[in-house]
CSV table of N, CA and C in Angstrom, one decimal:
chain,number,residue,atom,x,y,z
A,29,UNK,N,28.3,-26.6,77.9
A,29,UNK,CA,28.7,-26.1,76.7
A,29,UNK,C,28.9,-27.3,75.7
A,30,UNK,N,28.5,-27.3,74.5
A,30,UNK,CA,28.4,-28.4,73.5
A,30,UNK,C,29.4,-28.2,72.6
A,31,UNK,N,29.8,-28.7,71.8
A,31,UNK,CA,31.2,-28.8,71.0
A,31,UNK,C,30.7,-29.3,69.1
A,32,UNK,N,30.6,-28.8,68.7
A,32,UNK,CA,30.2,-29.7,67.2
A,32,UNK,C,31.2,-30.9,66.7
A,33,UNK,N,30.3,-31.5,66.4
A,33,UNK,CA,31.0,-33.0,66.0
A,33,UNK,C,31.7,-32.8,65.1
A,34,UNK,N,33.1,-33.5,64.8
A,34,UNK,CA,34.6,-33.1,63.5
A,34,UNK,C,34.2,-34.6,63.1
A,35,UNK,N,33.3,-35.5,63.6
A,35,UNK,CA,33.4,-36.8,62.9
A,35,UNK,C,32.1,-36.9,61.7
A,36,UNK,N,32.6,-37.0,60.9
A,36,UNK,CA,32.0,-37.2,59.4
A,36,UNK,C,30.7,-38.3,59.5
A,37,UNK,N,30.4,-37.4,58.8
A,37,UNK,CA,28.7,-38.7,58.7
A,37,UNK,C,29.1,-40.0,58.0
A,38,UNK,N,28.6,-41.1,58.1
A,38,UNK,CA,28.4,-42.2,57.2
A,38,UNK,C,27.3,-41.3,56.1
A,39,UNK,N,28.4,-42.3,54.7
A,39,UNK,CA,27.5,-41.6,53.4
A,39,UNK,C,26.1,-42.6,53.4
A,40,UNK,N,25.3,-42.3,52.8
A,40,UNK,CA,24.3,-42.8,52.4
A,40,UNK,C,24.2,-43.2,51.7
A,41,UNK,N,22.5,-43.9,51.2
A,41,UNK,CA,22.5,-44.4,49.5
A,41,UNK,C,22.8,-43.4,48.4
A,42,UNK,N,22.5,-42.5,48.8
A,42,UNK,CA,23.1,-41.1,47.7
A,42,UNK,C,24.3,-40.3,47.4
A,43,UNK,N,25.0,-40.9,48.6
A,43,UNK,CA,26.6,-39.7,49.2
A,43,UNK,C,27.2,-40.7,48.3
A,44,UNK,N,28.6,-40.3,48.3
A,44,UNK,CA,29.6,-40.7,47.6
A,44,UNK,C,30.1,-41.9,48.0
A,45,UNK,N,30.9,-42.4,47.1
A,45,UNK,CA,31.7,-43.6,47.4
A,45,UNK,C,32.7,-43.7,48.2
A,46,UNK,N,32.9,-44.8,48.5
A,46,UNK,CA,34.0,-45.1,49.6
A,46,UNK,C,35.3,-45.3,49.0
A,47,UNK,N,36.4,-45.5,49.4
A,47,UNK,CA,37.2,-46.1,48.9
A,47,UNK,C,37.5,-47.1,48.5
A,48,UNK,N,36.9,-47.9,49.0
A,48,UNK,CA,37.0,-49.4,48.9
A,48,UNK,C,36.0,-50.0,47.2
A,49,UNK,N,35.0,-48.8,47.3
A,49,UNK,CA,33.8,-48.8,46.5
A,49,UNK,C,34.8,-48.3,44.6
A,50,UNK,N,35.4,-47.1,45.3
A,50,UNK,CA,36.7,-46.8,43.9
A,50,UNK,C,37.2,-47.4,43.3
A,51,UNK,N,38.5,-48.2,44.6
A,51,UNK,CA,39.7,-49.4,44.1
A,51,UNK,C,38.3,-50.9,43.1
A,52,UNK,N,37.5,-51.0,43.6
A,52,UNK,CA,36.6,-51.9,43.1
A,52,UNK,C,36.5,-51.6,42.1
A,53,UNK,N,36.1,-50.5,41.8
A,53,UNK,CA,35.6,-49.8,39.6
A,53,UNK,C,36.8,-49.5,39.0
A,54,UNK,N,38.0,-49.3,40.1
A,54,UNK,CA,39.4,-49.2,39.1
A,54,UNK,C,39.8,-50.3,38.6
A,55,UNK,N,39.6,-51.5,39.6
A,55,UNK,CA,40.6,-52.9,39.3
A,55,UNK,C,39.3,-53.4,38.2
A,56,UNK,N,38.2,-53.2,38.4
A,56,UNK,CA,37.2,-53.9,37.2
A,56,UNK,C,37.4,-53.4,35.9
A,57,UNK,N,36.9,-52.2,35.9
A,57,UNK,CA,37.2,-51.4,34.3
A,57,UNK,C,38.9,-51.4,33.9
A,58,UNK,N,39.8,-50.6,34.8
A,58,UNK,CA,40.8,-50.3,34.6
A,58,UNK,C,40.9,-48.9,34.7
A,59,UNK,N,42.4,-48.5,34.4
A,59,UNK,CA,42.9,-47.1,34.7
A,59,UNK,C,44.1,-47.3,33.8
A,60,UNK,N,44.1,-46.1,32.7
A,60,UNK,CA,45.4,-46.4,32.0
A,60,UNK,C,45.7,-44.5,32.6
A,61,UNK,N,47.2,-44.6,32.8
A,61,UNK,CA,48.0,-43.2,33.0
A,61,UNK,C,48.9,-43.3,31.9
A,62,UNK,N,49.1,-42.1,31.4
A,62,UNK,CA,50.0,-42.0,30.2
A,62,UNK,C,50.9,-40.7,29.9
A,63,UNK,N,52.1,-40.5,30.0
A,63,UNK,CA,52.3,-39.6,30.1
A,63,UNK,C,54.1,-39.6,29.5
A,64,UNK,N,54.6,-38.1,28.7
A,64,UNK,CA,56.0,-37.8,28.5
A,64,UNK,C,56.2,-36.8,29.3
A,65,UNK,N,57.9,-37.4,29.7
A,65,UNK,CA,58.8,-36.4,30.3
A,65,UNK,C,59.9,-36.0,29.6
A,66,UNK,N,59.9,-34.5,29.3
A,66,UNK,CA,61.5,-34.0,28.0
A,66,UNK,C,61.9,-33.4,28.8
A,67,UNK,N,63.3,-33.6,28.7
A,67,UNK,CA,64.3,-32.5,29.5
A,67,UNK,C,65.2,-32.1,28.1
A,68,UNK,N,64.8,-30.7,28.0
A,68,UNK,CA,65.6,-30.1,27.2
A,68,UNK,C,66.3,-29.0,27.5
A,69,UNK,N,67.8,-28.6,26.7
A,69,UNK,CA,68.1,-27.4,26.8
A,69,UNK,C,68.8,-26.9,25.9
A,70,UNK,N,68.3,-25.2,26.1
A,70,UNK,CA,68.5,-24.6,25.1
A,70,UNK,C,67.9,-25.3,23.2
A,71,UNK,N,66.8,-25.7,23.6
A,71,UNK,CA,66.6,-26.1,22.4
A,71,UNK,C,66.8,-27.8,21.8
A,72,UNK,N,67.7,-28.4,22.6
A,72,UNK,CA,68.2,-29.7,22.5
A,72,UNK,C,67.6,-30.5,23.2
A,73,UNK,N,67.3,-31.3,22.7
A,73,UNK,CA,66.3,-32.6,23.7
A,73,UNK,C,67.6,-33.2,24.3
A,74,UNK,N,67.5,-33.6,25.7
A,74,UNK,CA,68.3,-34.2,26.3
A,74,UNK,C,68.0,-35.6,26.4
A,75,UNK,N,66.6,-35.8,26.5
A,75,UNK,CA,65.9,-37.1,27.5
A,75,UNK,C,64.8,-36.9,27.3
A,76,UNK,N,64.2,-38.2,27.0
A,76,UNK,CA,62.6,-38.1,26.7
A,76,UNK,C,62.4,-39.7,27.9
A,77,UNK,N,61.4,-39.3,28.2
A,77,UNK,CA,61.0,-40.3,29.3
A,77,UNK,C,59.3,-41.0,29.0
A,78,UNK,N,59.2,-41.9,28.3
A,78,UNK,CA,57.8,-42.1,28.1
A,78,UNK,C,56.9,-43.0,29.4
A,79,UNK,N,56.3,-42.8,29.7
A,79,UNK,CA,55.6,-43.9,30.8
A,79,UNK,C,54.2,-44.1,30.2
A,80,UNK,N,53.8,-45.4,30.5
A,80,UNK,CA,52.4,-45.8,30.6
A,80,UNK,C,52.0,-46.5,31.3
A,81,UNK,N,51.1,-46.4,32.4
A,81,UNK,CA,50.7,-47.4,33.4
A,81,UNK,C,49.2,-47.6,33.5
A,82,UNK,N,49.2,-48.9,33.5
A,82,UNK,CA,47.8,-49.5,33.2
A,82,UNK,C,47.3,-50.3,34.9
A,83,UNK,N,46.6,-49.5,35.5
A,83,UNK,CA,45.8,-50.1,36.8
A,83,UNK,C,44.8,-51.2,36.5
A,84,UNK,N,44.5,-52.1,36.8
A,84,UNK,CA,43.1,-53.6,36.9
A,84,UNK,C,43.6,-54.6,37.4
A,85,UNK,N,42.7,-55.1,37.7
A,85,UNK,CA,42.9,-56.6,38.3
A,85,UNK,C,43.4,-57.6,37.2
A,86,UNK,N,44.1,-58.7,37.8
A,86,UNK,CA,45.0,-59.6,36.9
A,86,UNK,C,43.8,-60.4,36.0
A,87,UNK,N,42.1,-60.3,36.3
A,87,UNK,CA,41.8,-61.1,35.6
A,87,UNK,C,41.5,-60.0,34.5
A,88,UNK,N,41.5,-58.5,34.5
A,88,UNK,CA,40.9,-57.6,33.3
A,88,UNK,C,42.1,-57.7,32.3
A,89,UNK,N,43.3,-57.9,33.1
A,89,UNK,CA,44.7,-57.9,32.4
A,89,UNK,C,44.7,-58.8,31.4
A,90,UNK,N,44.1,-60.0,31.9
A,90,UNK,CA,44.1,-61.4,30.9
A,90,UNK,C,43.0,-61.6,30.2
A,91,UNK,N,42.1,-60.7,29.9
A,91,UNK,CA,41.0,-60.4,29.3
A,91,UNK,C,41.6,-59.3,28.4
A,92,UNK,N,42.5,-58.4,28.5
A,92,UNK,CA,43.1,-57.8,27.5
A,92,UNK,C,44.1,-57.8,26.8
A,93,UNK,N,44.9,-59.4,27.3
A,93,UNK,CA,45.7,-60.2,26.5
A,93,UNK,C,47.0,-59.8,27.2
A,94,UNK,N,46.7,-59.2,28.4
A,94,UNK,CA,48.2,-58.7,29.1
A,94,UNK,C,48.5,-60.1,30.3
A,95,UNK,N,49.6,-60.4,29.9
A,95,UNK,CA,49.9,-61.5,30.8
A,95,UNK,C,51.6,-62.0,31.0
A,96,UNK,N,52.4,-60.9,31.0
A,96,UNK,CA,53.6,-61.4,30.7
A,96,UNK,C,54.1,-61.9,31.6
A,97,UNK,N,53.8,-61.3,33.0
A,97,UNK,CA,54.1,-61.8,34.6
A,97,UNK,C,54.4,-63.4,34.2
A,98,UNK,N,53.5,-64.0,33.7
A,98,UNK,CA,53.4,-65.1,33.3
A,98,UNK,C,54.8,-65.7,32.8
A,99,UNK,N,55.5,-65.6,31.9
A,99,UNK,CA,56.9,-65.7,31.7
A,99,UNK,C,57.7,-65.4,32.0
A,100,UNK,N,58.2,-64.6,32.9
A,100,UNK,CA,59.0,-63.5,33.6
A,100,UNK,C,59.7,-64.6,34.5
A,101,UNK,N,61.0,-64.7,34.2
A,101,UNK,CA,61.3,-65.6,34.9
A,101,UNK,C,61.4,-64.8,36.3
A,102,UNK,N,61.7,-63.8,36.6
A,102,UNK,CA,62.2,-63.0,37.8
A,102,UNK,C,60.9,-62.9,38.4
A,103,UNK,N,59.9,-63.3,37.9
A,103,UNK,CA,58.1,-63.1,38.9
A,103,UNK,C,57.3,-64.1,39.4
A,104,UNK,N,57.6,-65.6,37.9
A,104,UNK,CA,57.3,-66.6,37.9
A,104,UNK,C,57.8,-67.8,38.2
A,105,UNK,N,57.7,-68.9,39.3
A,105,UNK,CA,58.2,-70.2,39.3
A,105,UNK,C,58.4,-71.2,38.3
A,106,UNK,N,57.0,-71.0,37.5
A,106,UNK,CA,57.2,-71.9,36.5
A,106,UNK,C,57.5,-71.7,35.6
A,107,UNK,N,57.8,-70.0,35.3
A,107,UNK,CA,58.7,-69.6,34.0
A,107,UNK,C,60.2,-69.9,34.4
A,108,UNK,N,60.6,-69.7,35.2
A,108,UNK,CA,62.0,-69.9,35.8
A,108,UNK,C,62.1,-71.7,35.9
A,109,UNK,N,61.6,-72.7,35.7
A,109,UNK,CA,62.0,-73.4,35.9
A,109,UNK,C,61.7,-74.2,34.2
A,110,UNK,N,61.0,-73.7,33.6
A,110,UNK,CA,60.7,-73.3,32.3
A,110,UNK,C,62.1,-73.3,31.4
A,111,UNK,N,62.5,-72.4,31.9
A,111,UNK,CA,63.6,-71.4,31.4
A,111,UNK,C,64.7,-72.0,31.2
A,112,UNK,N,65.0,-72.9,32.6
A,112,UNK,CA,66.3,-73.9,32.9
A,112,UNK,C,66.1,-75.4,32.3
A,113,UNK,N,64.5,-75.5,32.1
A,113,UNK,CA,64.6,-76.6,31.2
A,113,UNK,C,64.6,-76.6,30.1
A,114,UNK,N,64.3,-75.2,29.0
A,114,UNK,CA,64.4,-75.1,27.8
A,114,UNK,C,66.5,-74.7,27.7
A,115,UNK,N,67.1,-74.2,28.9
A,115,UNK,CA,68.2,-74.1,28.6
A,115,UNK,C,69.1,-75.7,28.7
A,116,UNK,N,68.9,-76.4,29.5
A,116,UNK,CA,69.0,-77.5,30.3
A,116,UNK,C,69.1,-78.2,28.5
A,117,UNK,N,67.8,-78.3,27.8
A,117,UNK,CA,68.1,-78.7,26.7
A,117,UNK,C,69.0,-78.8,25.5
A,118,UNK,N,68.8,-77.5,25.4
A,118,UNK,CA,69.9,-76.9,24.3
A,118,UNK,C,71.2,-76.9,24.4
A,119,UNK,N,71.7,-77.2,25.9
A,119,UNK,CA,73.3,-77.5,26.5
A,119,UNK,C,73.5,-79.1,26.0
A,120,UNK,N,72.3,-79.6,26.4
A,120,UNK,CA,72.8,-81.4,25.8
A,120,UNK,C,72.5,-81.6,24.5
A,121,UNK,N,71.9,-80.7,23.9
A,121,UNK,CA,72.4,-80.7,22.6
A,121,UNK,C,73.2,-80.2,21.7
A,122,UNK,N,73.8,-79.3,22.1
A,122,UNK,CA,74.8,-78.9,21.9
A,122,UNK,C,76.0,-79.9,22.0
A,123,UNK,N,76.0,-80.4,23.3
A,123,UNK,CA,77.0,-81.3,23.7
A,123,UNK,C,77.1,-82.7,22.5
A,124,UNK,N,75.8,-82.9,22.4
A,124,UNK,CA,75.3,-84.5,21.2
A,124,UNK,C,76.7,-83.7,20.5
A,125,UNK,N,75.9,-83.1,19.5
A,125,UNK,CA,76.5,-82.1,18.5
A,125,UNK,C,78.2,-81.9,18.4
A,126,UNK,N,78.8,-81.9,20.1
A,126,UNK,CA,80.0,-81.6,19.3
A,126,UNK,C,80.9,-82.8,19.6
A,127,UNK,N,80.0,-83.6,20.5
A,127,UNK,CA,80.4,-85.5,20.5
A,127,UNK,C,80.2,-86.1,19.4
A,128,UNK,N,79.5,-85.6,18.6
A,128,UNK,CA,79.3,-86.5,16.8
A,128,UNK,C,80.3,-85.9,16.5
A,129,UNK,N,80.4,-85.0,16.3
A,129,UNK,CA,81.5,-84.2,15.5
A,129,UNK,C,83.1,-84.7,16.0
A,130,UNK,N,83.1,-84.9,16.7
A,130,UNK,CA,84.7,-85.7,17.5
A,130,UNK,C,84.9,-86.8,17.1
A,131,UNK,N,83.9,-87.9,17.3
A,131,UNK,CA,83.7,-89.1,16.6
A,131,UNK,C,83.8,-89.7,15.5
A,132,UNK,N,83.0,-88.2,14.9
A,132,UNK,CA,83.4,-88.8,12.7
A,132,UNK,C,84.8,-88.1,12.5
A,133,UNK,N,85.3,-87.3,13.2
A,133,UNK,CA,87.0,-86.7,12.5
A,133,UNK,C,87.8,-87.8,13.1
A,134,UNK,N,88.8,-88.1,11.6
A,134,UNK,CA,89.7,-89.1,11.8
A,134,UNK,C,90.8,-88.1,12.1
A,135,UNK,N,91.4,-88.5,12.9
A,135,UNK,CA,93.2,-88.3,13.5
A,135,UNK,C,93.5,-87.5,11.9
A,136,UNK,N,94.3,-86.4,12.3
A,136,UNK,CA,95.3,-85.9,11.7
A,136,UNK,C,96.6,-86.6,11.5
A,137,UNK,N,97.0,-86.5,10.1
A,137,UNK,CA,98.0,-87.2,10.1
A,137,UNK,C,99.4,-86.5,10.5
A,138,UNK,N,100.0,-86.5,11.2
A,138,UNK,CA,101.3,-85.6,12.0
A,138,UNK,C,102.0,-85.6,11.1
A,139,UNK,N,102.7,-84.3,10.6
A,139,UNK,CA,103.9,-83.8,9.8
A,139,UNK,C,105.0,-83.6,10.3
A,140,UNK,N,106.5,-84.5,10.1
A,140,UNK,CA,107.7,-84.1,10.7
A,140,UNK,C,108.5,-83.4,9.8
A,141,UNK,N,109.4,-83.5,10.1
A,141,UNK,CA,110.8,-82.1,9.5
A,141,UNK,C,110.1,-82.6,7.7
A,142,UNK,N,110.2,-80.9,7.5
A,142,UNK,CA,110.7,-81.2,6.1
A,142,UNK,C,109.7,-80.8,5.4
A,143,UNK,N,108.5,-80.9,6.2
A,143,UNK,CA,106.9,-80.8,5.8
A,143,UNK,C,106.8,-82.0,5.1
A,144,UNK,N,107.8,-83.2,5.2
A,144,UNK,CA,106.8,-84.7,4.6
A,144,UNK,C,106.0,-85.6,5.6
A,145,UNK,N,105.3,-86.0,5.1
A,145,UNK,CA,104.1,-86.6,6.2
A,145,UNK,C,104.9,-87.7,6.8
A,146,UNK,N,104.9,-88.2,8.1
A,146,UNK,CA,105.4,-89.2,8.8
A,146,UNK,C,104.1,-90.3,8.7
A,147,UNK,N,104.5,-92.1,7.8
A,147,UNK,CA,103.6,-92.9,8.2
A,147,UNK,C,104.0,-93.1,9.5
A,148,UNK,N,102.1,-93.8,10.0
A,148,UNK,CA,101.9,-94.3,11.5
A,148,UNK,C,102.8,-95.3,11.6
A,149,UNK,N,103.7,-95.8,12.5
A,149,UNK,CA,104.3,-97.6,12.6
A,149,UNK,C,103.9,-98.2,13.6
């Protein structure tokens, strides 16, 4: 007794695509998904949920000017270390900043009883 085969043909030059053959034309061209979510009731919008998701490979991304991964310090090493040197800066200058300022004020002159100014001796 013979049993028919449950194992699928290999496709041919004419059969369909593989998967491998898909993910390829998705990450080249791209895939944009787009889509809202409302929750309403009775009439009243509660929540609107917008989403957009754009499928390609990182080089179609940077061919369409999409590259923020790039600065992200939470993605990127050398945004993150970027980050601490552009903050790293702005703390020592700050600091210049309130070390001049300390420097050029002369001493208060101290007031005793009476509200008349006390000279230094």
């Amino acid at each position: 007794m013979t049993f028919p085969s449950r194992v699928p043909e290999p496709y041919g030059q004419g059969g369909s695509a593989n998967l491998a053959d898909i993910l390829e034309r998705v990450l080249d061209k791209g895939l944009v998904i787009a889509g809202d979510i409302r929750i309403n009731l009775l009439d009243i919008e509660l929540l609107t949920i917008k989403l957009r998701l754009i499928v390609c490979s990182v080089d179609k991304a940077k061919e369409m000017g999409i590259d923020w991964w790039e600065t992200d310090p939470a993605l990127s090493s050398n945004a993150r270390r970027d980050e601490l040197s552009r903050e790293n800066a702005e703390l020592r200058a700050r600091l210049a900043e309130l070390d001049d300022g300390a420097d050029r004020r002369e001493p208060e002159p101290a007031i005793g009883r009476g509200g008349a100014r006390e000279e230094p001796s």
